[in-house]
């Protein structure tokens, strides 16, 4: 959990040394906390938070909120935050010494009876709408320990570690009860960690995934909590037009509570039937909970890519939970510029969890197919009038005879659009004609290419270390075939080969065609701009021409 994602991105020996020193210093600073009594530990953590740029005064003045959530600015400070989170701060000492509220203790230990009792006690003196009750807000959102954990965060962070022998904790039931009465599913701790970071990260368990799933669903409509709304589209006509205030979330039905002042009652309504009274309100839905970044820019998916040896963790199931069930983004970059897709690319495949890496790559392939389908649909639109056409129904568009890219519904539209298209046509037509690469003598596999190939192929390359700048076996001269192009650095060579590996070479940055192919690779979203497929051909003189405008990922390209 404490590994630095940016370590793979070091650009020089000085960078690596700086990162290494940063890790060691952060580790030693956090190790100092281990044997301190609670009072001293709290004070040292406070000083560490100040050092990494946290406004502790803002946190002190916001006992029921997220407090200061500004981005942590430097590598060294982010390292301290990572180690503080991994060590748990002073959470253990607070619970061992019973230095938390009774309600927090009950939530963290899954004591449903105690939670119900405390909740009924507070609600007996509160007035409707409960979503605007300050007493209930204090109960559900008061932050505990130096890590500033809300009751819901306590369930997924320390709950599994506080279970006593013989006890039968009811964490899921407690979480449902909290959400149903208005607890925030998007609460953050002192370093910006959400319920998803704690419950669906490197330390996830079956129970925490279940609780996180509830919170993900609740977060999708939490922006409505406490807002004045109007009911519409209900089958019961007399309910349409009713005004109310939105309350908690029912995890069993995915409905929201709405208190109706006129009828003095609370009803449970589907989210699609709830509309803000103020149509000009800037109230926006929260992002997917698993895509919300902490103060380091990290998401929980990044944590499970790094191998974990913690007992009881379910990394593979967590990856399926994030990627297959909830479509977590694989492109979210942290403050060090590293995303999940980059973490499983190249050398990352050797360091990360292989099962998780496979799921990330499958998600990338799926995204590529969707993007390609959308691009194809965009191509079936007249460039002048924007009318859409469906080729499956026999509808055809005219294609510009010069660039062979832009389409029109008829001659009239093509003529009208020519003035606007003229300059673009010249550029597109040059690309359609292909880009001729340098002569064969310029290509050879130099020193270090073996490791590059090994990295790009995940350690299992079938590529030869000898350059084969020639048409593939079985292809005729000037016959187009598919090539795979890999690499995304402007200062590094591009690896190019066909499926048979009888054509394989690499292209240096100074050689003709490098910029065009690199741009085509970077424009391919399915692989985070790391590789793509395109057409190529060889003439009788042995010169290769590539066609970058044909770049794209196709579902049947598996090599």
Coordinates of C-alpha atoms in Angstrom, one line a residue:
X1 CA 0.0 0.0 0.0
X2 CA 2.9 2.3 0.7
X3 CA 4.7 1.8 -2.6
X4 CA 5.1 5.0 -4.7
X5 CA 3.5 4.8 -8.1
X6 CA 5.7 7.5 -9.5
X7 CA 8.8 5.3 -8.9
X8 CA 8.3 3.7 -12.3
X9 CA 8.3 7.2 -13.9
X10 CA 11.8 8.3 -12.8
X11 CA 13.4 10.2 -15.6
X12 CA 16.9 10.3 -14.3
X13 CA 19.2 8.8 -11.6
X14 CA 18.8 12.0 -9.6
X15 CA 15.0 11.5 -9.6
X16 CA 15.3 7.9 -8.5
X17 CA 17.6 8.9 -5.6
X18 CA 15.2 11.7 -4.6
X19 CA 12.3 9.3 -4.5
X20 CA 14.3 6.7 -2.6
X21 CA 15.3 9.2 0.0
X22 CA 11.7 10.5 0.2
X23 CA 10.4 7.0 0.9
X24 CA 13.0 6.2 3.6
X25 CA 12.5 9.6 5.3
X26 CA 8.7 9.2 5.3
X27 CA 8.9 5.7 6.6
X28 CA 11.2 6.7 9.5
X29 CA 9.0 9.7 10.4
X30 CA 5.9 7.4 10.7
X31 CA 7.9 4.7 12.5
X32 CA 8.5 7.3 15.2
X33 CA 4.8 7.2 16.1
X34 CA 4.7 3.5 16.9
X35 CA 5.7 3.5 20.6
X36 CA 4.4 6.9 21.6
X37 CA 1.5 7.3 24.1
X38 CA -1.7 8.6 22.5
X39 CA -1.3 12.3 23.6
X40 CA 2.2 12.5 22.1
X41 CA 1.2 10.6 19.0
X42 CA -1.7 13.0 18.3
X43 CA 0.5 16.0 18.6
X44 CA 3.2 14.5 16.3
X45 CA 0.5 13.6 13.7
X46 CA -0.8 17.1 13.9
X47 CA 2.7 18.4 13.2
X48 CA 3.1 16.0 10.2
X49 CA -0.2 17.2 8.8
X50 CA 0.9 20.8 9.0
X51 CA 4.2 19.9 7.3
X52 CA 2.5 18.3 4.3
X53 CA 0.3 21.4 3.8
X54 CA -2.8 20.6 5.8
X55 CA -4.8 23.6 7.3
X56 CA -5.4 22.0 10.7
X57 CA -7.3 25.1 11.8
X58 CA -9.8 24.5 9.1
X59 CA -10.1 20.9 10.2
X60 CA -10.6 22.0 13.8
X61 CA -13.4 24.4 12.7
X62 CA -15.2 21.6 10.7
X63 CA -15.7 18.7 13.1
X64 CA -18.5 17.2 11.0
X65 CA -17.1 17.9 7.5
X66 CA -14.2 16.9 5.3
X67 CA -12.0 19.8 6.4
X68 CA -9.0 20.8 4.3
X69 CA -8.9 18.7 1.1
X70 CA -6.3 20.7 -0.9
X71 CA -3.9 18.7 -3.0
X72 CA -0.7 17.7 -1.3
X73 CA 1.9 19.5 -3.5
X74 CA 5.2 17.6 -3.5
X75 CA 6.5 14.0 -3.8
X76 CA 8.1 14.1 -0.3
X77 CA 4.9 15.3 1.4
X78 CA 2.7 12.8 -0.5
X79 CA 5.1 10.1 0.7
X80 CA 4.4 11.1 4.3
X81 CA 0.6 11.0 3.7
X82 CA 0.9 7.5 2.1
X83 CA 2.8 6.1 5.1
X84 CA 0.5 7.8 7.6
X85 CA -2.6 6.2 5.9
X86 CA -0.9 2.8 5.7
X87 CA 0.0 2.9 9.4
X88 CA -3.5 4.0 10.4
X89 CA -2.4 7.1 12.3
X90 CA -3.6 6.8 15.9
X91 CA -6.8 4.9 15.2
X92 CA -5.8 1.8 17.2
X93 CA -4.9 3.8 20.3
X94 CA -8.2 5.7 20.3
X95 CA -10.2 2.5 20.3
X96 CA -8.0 0.6 22.7
X97 CA -8.2 3.5 25.1
X98 CA -12.0 4.1 24.5
X99 CA -11.2 7.6 23.3
X100 CA -14.0 7.7 20.8
X101 CA -17.8 8.2 21.2
X102 CA -20.1 5.4 22.1
X103 CA -21.8 5.7 18.7
X104 CA -18.4 5.5 16.9
X105 CA -17.4 2.4 18.9
X106 CA -20.8 0.8 18.1
X107 CA -20.4 1.4 14.4
X108 CA -16.8 0.2 14.3
X109 CA -17.7 -3.0 16.1
X110 CA -20.9 -3.7 14.2
X111 CA -23.2 -3.4 17.3
X112 CA -26.5 -2.9 15.6
X113 CA -28.5 -2.7 18.8
X114 CA -26.4 0.0 20.3
X115 CA -26.5 2.0 17.0
X116 CA -30.3 1.7 16.9
X117 CA -30.6 2.9 20.5
X118 CA -28.4 5.9 20.0
X119 CA -30.2 6.8 16.8
X120 CA -33.6 6.6 18.4
X121 CA -32.5 8.8 21.3
X122 CA -31.3 11.6 19.0
X123 CA -34.3 11.3 16.6
X124 CA -36.7 11.6 19.6
X125 CA -35.7 15.2 20.1
X126 CA -35.0 16.1 16.4
X127 CA -37.7 17.6 14.1
X128 CA -38.5 16.9 10.5
X129 CA -37.0 17.2 8.0
X130 CA -34.3 15.0 9.5
X131 CA -31.9 15.8 6.6
X132 CA -31.6 19.3 8.0
X133 CA -31.2 18.3 11.6
X134 CA -28.0 19.5 13.2
X135 CA -28.3 16.8 15.9
X136 CA -28.3 14.0 13.4
X137 CA -25.5 15.5 11.4
X138 CA -23.3 15.5 14.5
X139 CA -24.2 11.9 15.2
X140 CA -23.5 10.7 11.6
X141 CA -20.6 13.0 10.6
X142 CA -18.5 13.8 13.6
X143 CA -14.9 12.9 12.8
X144 CA -13.0 10.6 15.1
X145 CA -9.2 10.1 15.7
X146 CA -6.5 12.2 14.1
X147 CA -7.4 10.5 10.7
X148 CA -10.8 12.2 10.9
X149 CA -13.0 9.2 10.2
X150 CA -16.8 9.4 10.1
X151 CA -18.9 6.4 11.4
X152 CA -19.3 5.0 7.9
X153 CA -15.5 5.3 7.3
X154 CA -14.9 3.5 10.6
X155 CA -16.9 0.5 9.5
X156 CA -14.8 -0.1 6.4
X157 CA -11.4 1.0 7.9
X158 CA -11.1 -0.6 11.4
X159 CA -14.3 -2.6 11.8
X160 CA -12.8 -5.9 10.7
X161 CA -9.9 -5.5 13.1
X162 CA -12.1 -4.8 16.2
X163 CA -14.2 -8.0 16.1
X164 CA -13.9 -9.9 19.4
X165 CA -14.0 -13.7 19.5
X166 CA -17.6 -15.0 19.7
X167 CA -19.1 -11.7 18.5
X168 CA -21.5 -11.5 15.6
X169 CA -21.0 -8.1 14.1
X170 CA -23.6 -6.7 11.7
X171 CA -21.6 -4.3 9.7
X172 CA -23.8 -4.4 6.6
X173 CA -26.9 -3.8 8.7
X174 CA -25.3 -0.9 10.5
X175 CA -24.2 0.7 7.2
X176 CA -27.7 0.3 5.8
X177 CA -29.1 2.0 8.9
X178 CA -26.7 4.9 8.6
X179 CA -27.3 5.5 4.9
X180 CA -31.1 5.2 5.4
X181 CA -31.0 8.0 8.0
X182 CA -28.7 10.3 6.0
X183 CA -25.0 9.5 6.6
X184 CA -22.8 10.8 3.9
X185 CA -21.4 8.1 1.5
X186 CA -18.8 10.5 0.2
X187 CA -17.1 11.5 3.4
X188 CA -13.3 11.9 3.3
X189 CA -10.6 11.4 5.9
X190 CA -7.7 13.8 6.6
X191 CA -5.7 12.7 3.5
X192 CA -8.8 12.6 1.3
X193 CA -9.4 8.8 1.4
X194 CA -13.1 7.8 0.8
X195 CA -15.1 4.7 1.7
X196 CA -13.9 3.3 -1.7
X197 CA -10.2 3.7 -0.7
X198 CA -10.7 1.9 2.6
X199 CA -13.4 -0.6 1.5
X200 CA -12.3 -1.4 -2.1
X201 CA -8.6 -1.0 -1.9
X202 CA -5.6 -3.1 -1.0
X203 CA -7.1 -4.2 2.4
X204 CA -10.6 -5.0 1.1
X205 CA -12.7 -7.9 2.4
X206 CA -16.0 -9.3 1.4
X207 CA -17.8 -7.3 4.1
X208 CA -16.1 -4.0 3.1
X209 CA -16.9 -4.6 -0.6
X210 CA -20.6 -5.0 0.3
X211 CA -20.6 -1.8 2.4
X212 CA -18.7 0.0 -0.4
X213 CA -21.3 -1.1 -2.9
X214 CA -24.1 0.4 -0.9
X215 CA -22.2 3.7 -0.6
X216 CA -21.4 3.8 -4.4
X217 CA -25.1 3.5 -5.1
X218 CA -26.0 6.1 -2.4
X219 CA -23.4 8.5 -3.7
X220 CA -25.0 8.7 -7.1
X221 CA -28.0 10.6 -5.6
X222 CA -26.4 12.1 -2.5
X223 CA -26.2 15.5 -4.2
X224 CA -30.0 15.7 -3.6
X225 CA -29.7 15.2 0.1
X226 CA -31.3 18.0 2.1
X227 CA -32.5 19.8 -1.1
X228 CA -36.0 21.1 -1.8
X229 CA -37.6 19.0 -4.5
X230 CA -40.7 18.4 -6.5
X231 CA -42.1 14.9 -7.3
X232 CA -43.0 14.2 -10.9
X233 CA -43.7 11.2 -13.2
X234 CA -45.3 9.0 -10.4
X235 CA -48.1 6.6 -11.2
X236 CA -50.1 7.9 -8.3
X237 CA -51.3 11.2 -9.9
X238 CA -52.1 13.0 -6.6
X239 CA -48.4 12.6 -5.6
X240 CA -47.2 14.5 -8.7
X241 CA -46.3 18.1 -8.0
X242 CA -45.8 17.5 -4.2
X243 CA -43.0 19.5 -2.7
X244 CA -40.6 18.0 -0.2
X245 CA -37.1 17.7 1.2
X246 CA -34.8 14.8 0.3
X247 CA -33.5 12.5 3.1
X248 CA -31.6 9.2 3.3
X249 CA -30.9 6.3 1.0
X250 CA -32.5 2.9 1.2
X251 CA -29.8 0.4 0.0
X252 CA -32.4 -2.4 -0.6
X253 CA -34.7 -0.4 -3.0
X254 CA -32.2 2.3 -4.2
X255 CA -34.9 4.9 -3.3
X256 CA -34.5 8.2 -1.4
X257 CA -36.6 9.4 1.5
X258 CA -38.6 12.6 0.8
X259 CA -40.3 14.4 3.6
X260 CA -43.6 16.1 2.5
X261 CA -44.3 19.1 4.9
X262 CA -47.8 19.5 3.6
X263 CA -48.7 15.9 4.6
X264 CA -46.2 15.7 7.5
X265 CA -45.0 12.3 6.3
X266 CA -42.0 10.6 4.7
X267 CA -42.2 8.6 1.5
X268 CA -39.6 6.6 -0.4
X269 CA -39.3 7.7 -4.0
X270 CA -37.2 6.5 -7.0
X271 CA -34.5 9.0 -7.8
X272 CA -35.8 9.5 -11.4
X273 CA -39.0 10.9 -10.0
X274 CA -37.2 13.6 -7.8
X275 CA -36.6 17.0 -9.3
X276 CA -35.0 20.1 -7.8
X277 CA -37.4 22.9 -7.2
X278 CA -34.7 25.4 -8.2
X279 CA -34.0 24.5 -11.8
X280 CA -31.1 27.0 -11.9
X281 CA -29.4 25.2 -8.9
X282 CA -25.7 24.3 -9.5
X283 CA -26.2 21.1 -7.6
X284 CA -24.3 18.5 -9.6
X285 CA -24.1 14.7 -9.1
X286 CA -20.9 13.4 -7.5
X287 CA -18.5 11.4 -9.7
X288 CA -18.5 7.7 -9.3
X289 CA -17.3 7.0 -5.8
X290 CA -14.5 4.8 -7.0
X291 CA -13.2 7.6 -9.3
X292 CA -13.1 10.2 -6.5
X293 CA -9.4 11.0 -5.9
X294 CA -7.7 11.6 -2.5
X295 CA -5.4 14.5 -1.8
X296 CA -2.6 12.5 -3.6
X297 CA -4.8 12.1 -6.7
X298 CA -5.0 8.4 -6.1
X299 CA -8.0 6.0 -6.5
X300 CA -8.4 2.6 -4.9
X301 CA -7.8 0.7 -8.1
X302 CA -4.2 1.9 -8.0
X303 CA -3.7 0.2 -4.6
X304 CA -4.7 -3.3 -5.7
X305 CA -2.4 -3.3 -8.7
X306 CA 0.6 -3.4 -6.4
X307 CA 1.0 -6.9 -4.9
X308 CA -0.3 -7.3 -1.3
X309 CA 0.6 -10.0 1.2
X310 CA -2.0 -8.9 3.8
X311 CA -4.0 -11.9 5.2
X312 CA -7.7 -12.0 4.3
X313 CA -7.5 -9.6 1.4
X314 CA -9.3 -10.5 -1.8
X315 CA -7.5 -8.6 -4.5
X316 CA -8.9 -10.4 -7.6
X317 CA -12.5 -10.0 -6.4
X318 CA -11.9 -6.4 -5.6
X319 CA -10.6 -5.8 -9.1
X320 CA -13.7 -7.4 -10.6
X321 CA -15.8 -5.3 -8.2
X322 CA -14.2 -2.1 -9.4
X323 CA -13.8 -2.8 -13.1
X324 CA -16.7 -5.1 -14.1
X325 CA -19.4 -4.2 -11.6
X326 CA -18.8 -0.5 -11.3
X327 CA -16.8 0.5 -14.4
X328 CA -14.1 2.3 -12.5
X329 CA -11.9 4.5 -14.8
X330 CA -8.5 3.1 -15.7
X331 CA -7.3 6.5 -16.9
X332 CA -7.4 8.5 -13.7
X333 CA -3.9 10.0 -13.1
X334 CA -2.6 10.7 -9.6
X335 CA -0.6 13.8 -8.7
X336 CA 2.6 12.0 -10.1
X337 CA 0.9 11.5 -13.5
X338 CA 0.4 7.8 -13.2
X339 CA -2.9 6.0 -14.0
X340 CA -4.0 2.4 -13.5
X341 CA -3.5 1.6 -17.2
X342 CA 0.0 2.9 -17.1
X343 CA 0.8 0.9 -14.0
X344 CA 0.0 -2.4 -15.8
X345 CA 1.9 -1.4 -19.0
X346 CA 5.4 -2.4 -19.9
X347 CA 7.5 -3.1 -16.8
X348 CA 4.4 -2.5 -14.7
X349 CA 3.2 -5.9 -15.8
X350 CA 6.2 -7.5 -14.1
X351 CA 5.6 -5.7 -10.8
X352 CA 1.8 -5.7 -10.5
X353 CA -0.8 -8.3 -9.8
X354 CA -1.1 -10.3 -13.0
X355 CA -4.8 -11.1 -12.6
X356 CA -5.6 -7.4 -11.9
X357 CA -3.4 -6.3 -14.8
X358 CA -5.4 -8.6 -17.1
X359 CA -8.7 -7.1 -16.0
X360 CA -7.4 -3.6 -16.5
X361 CA -6.3 -4.5 -20.1
X362 CA -9.7 -6.1 -20.8
X363 CA -11.3 -2.8 -19.7
X364 CA -9.0 -0.9 -22.0
X365 CA -10.0 -3.2 -24.9
X366 CA -13.6 -2.7 -24.2
X367 CA -13.2 1.1 -24.1
X368 CA -11.3 0.9 -27.4
X369 CA -14.2 -1.0 -29.1
X370 CA -16.7 1.6 -27.8
X371 CA -14.6 4.5 -29.0
X372 CA -14.0 2.9 -32.4
X373 CA -17.7 2.3 -32.8
X374 CA -18.5 5.9 -31.9
X375 CA -15.9 7.1 -34.3
X376 CA -17.4 5.0 -37.1
X377 CA -20.8 6.4 -36.3
X378 CA -19.4 9.9 -36.4
X379 CA -18.0 9.1 -39.9
X380 CA -21.5 8.4 -41.2
X381 CA -22.5 12.0 -40.9
X382 CA -22.6 14.6 -43.6
X383 CA -19.8 17.1 -43.0
X384 CA -22.0 19.9 -44.2
X385 CA -25.6 19.4 -42.9
X386 CA -24.8 16.8 -40.2
X387 CA -27.5 14.4 -41.3
X388 CA -26.8 10.8 -40.1
X389 CA -26.9 7.8 -42.3
X390 CA -27.2 4.1 -41.6
X391 CA -25.2 1.9 -44.1
X392 CA -26.9 -1.2 -42.8
X393 CA -30.1 0.1 -44.4
X394 CA -28.4 0.8 -47.8
X395 CA -27.9 4.5 -47.2
X396 CA -24.6 5.8 -48.7
X397 CA -22.5 8.9 -48.3
X398 CA -20.3 10.4 -51.0
X399 CA -16.6 10.5 -50.0
X400 CA -14.3 13.3 -51.0
X401 CA -12.3 11.9 -53.9
X402 CA -9.1 13.7 -52.9
X403 CA -8.8 13.0 -49.1
X404 CA -11.1 10.0 -49.0
X405 CA -12.0 10.9 -45.4
X406 CA -14.8 13.5 -45.3
X407 CA -18.3 12.4 -46.3
X408 CA -21.3 14.1 -47.8
X409 CA -25.0 13.2 -48.3
X410 CA -24.9 14.6 -51.9
X411 CA -23.2 16.8 -54.5
X412 CA -24.8 20.0 -53.3
X413 CA -23.5 19.6 -49.7
X414 CA -20.0 18.8 -51.0
X415 CA -20.0 22.0 -53.1
X416 CA -21.3 24.1 -50.2
X417 CA -18.7 22.7 -47.8
X418 CA -15.6 23.0 -50.2
X419 CA -14.5 26.4 -49.0
X420 CA -14.3 25.2 -45.4
X421 CA -12.9 21.8 -46.3
X422 CA -10.3 22.9 -48.8
X423 CA -7.4 23.5 -46.4
X424 CA -8.1 20.4 -44.3
X425 CA -8.4 18.4 -47.5
X426 CA -4.8 19.0 -48.4
X427 CA -3.6 17.7 -45.0
X428 CA -5.9 14.7 -45.0
X429 CA -5.0 13.7 -48.6
X430 CA -1.3 13.6 -47.8
X431 CA -2.1 11.2 -44.9
X432 CA -4.3 9.1 -47.1
X433 CA -1.4 8.6 -49.5
X434 CA 0.6 7.2 -46.6
X435 CA 3.9 8.1 -45.0
X436 CA 7.1 6.7 -46.5
X437 CA 9.6 5.5 -44.0
X438 CA 13.4 5.8 -44.4
X439 CA 15.5 3.3 -46.4
X440 CA 16.3 -0.1 -45.0
X441 CA 19.9 0.7 -44.1
X442 CA 18.6 3.0 -41.3
X443 CA 17.0 0.2 -39.3
X444 CA 18.7 -2.1 -36.9
X445 CA 18.0 -3.4 -33.4
X446 CA 20.5 -1.8 -31.2
X447 CA 21.8 -2.5 -27.7
X448 CA 19.1 -2.7 -25.0
X449 CA 16.3 -3.5 -27.5
X450 CA 15.9 -7.0 -25.9
X451 CA 14.8 -5.4 -22.6
X452 CA 12.5 -3.0 -24.4
X453 CA 10.8 -5.8 -26.3
X454 CA 10.6 -7.9 -23.1
X455 CA 8.9 -5.0 -21.3
X456 CA 6.5 -4.2 -24.1
X457 CA 5.4 -7.8 -24.4
X458 CA 5.1 -8.4 -20.7
X459 CA 8.1 -10.7 -20.5
X460 CA 6.9 -13.2 -23.1
X461 CA 8.0 -11.8 -26.5
X462 CA 8.3 -14.0 -29.6
X463 CA 10.1 -11.2 -31.4
X464 CA 13.6 -11.8 -32.7
X465 CA 16.4 -9.4 -31.8
X466 CA 17.3 -9.1 -35.5
X467 CA 15.8 -6.3 -37.6
X468 CA 13.5 -7.6 -40.4
X469 CA 12.8 -4.4 -42.4
X470 CA 11.0 -6.2 -45.3
X471 CA 7.5 -7.3 -46.4
X472 CA 6.1 -10.2 -44.4
X473 CA 6.1 -13.7 -45.6
X474 CA 3.1 -14.4 -47.9
X475 CA 2.5 -10.8 -48.8
X476 CA 2.9 -9.3 -52.3
X477 CA 4.6 -6.0 -53.1
X478 CA 2.3 -3.0 -52.6
X479 CA -0.2 -5.2 -50.7
X480 CA -1.4 -3.7 -47.5
X481 CA -1.1 -5.6 -44.3
X482 CA -1.6 -4.8 -40.6
X483 CA 1.3 -3.7 -38.3
X484 CA 1.4 -3.1 -34.6
X485 CA 3.1 0.0 -33.4
X486 CA 4.2 0.4 -29.8
X487 CA 5.8 3.2 -27.7
X488 CA 4.7 6.7 -26.7
X489 CA 7.9 8.6 -25.8
X490 CA 9.1 11.3 -28.2
X491 CA 12.7 10.4 -27.3
X492 CA 12.5 6.6 -27.6
X493 CA 12.2 4.4 -30.7
X494 CA 8.9 2.9 -31.8
X495 CA 8.6 -0.9 -32.1
X496 CA 6.9 -2.0 -35.3
X497 CA 6.0 -5.5 -36.4
X498 CA 3.4 -7.7 -38.2
X499 CA 1.6 -10.7 -36.8
X500 CA 4.0 -13.2 -38.4
X501 CA 7.0 -11.4 -36.9
X502 CA 8.7 -11.7 -40.3
X503 CA 8.5 -8.0 -40.6
X504 CA 9.9 -6.2 -37.5
X505 CA 12.0 -3.2 -36.9
X506 CA 12.1 0.0 -34.8
X507 CA 11.8 3.6 -35.9
X508 CA 14.1 6.2 -34.3
X509 CA 12.8 9.7 -33.4
X510 CA 14.9 11.4 -36.1
X511 CA 13.6 9.2 -38.9
X512 CA 10.9 10.0 -41.4
X513 CA 7.5 8.8 -40.3
X514 CA 8.2 8.8 -36.6
X515 CA 6.1 11.8 -35.7
X516 CA 3.1 10.6 -37.7
X517 CA 3.1 7.2 -36.2
X518 CA 3.7 8.5 -32.7
X519 CA 0.7 10.9 -33.1
X520 CA -1.5 8.0 -34.2
X521 CA -0.5 6.0 -31.2
X522 CA -1.2 8.8 -28.8
X523 CA -4.6 9.4 -30.4
X524 CA -5.6 5.8 -29.5
X525 CA -7.6 6.0 -26.2
X526 CA -7.9 2.2 -25.7
X527 CA -4.3 1.8 -24.7
X528 CA -3.7 5.2 -23.1
X529 CA -1.7 6.2 -26.1
X530 CA 0.8 3.3 -25.9
X531 CA 0.1 1.3 -29.0
X532 CA -2.1 1.0 -32.0
X533 CA -2.7 -1.0 -35.3
X534 CA -2.4 0.5 -38.8
X535 CA -1.9 -0.6 -42.4
X536 CA 1.5 -0.7 -44.2
X537 CA 3.0 -1.9 -47.5
X538 CA 6.4 -2.5 -49.1
X539 CA 7.2 -1.6 -52.7
X540 CA 9.6 -3.5 -55.0
X541 CA 12.5 -1.3 -53.9
X542 CA 12.0 -2.4 -50.3
X543 CA 10.7 0.9 -48.9
X544 CA 7.8 0.7 -46.4
X545 CA 4.8 3.1 -46.5
X546 CA 2.5 3.3 -43.5
X547 CA -1.0 4.7 -43.3
X548 CA -1.6 6.4 -39.9
X549 CA -5.2 7.4 -40.7
X550 CA -6.1 3.7 -40.7
X551 CA -4.9 3.5 -37.0
X552 CA -7.2 1.9 -34.5
X553 CA -7.8 -1.1 -32.3
X554 CA -10.0 -3.8 -33.8
X555 CA -11.5 -6.6 -31.7
X556 CA -9.9 -9.4 -33.7
X557 CA -6.4 -8.1 -33.2
X558 CA -5.1 -10.1 -30.3
X559 CA -1.4 -10.2 -30.9

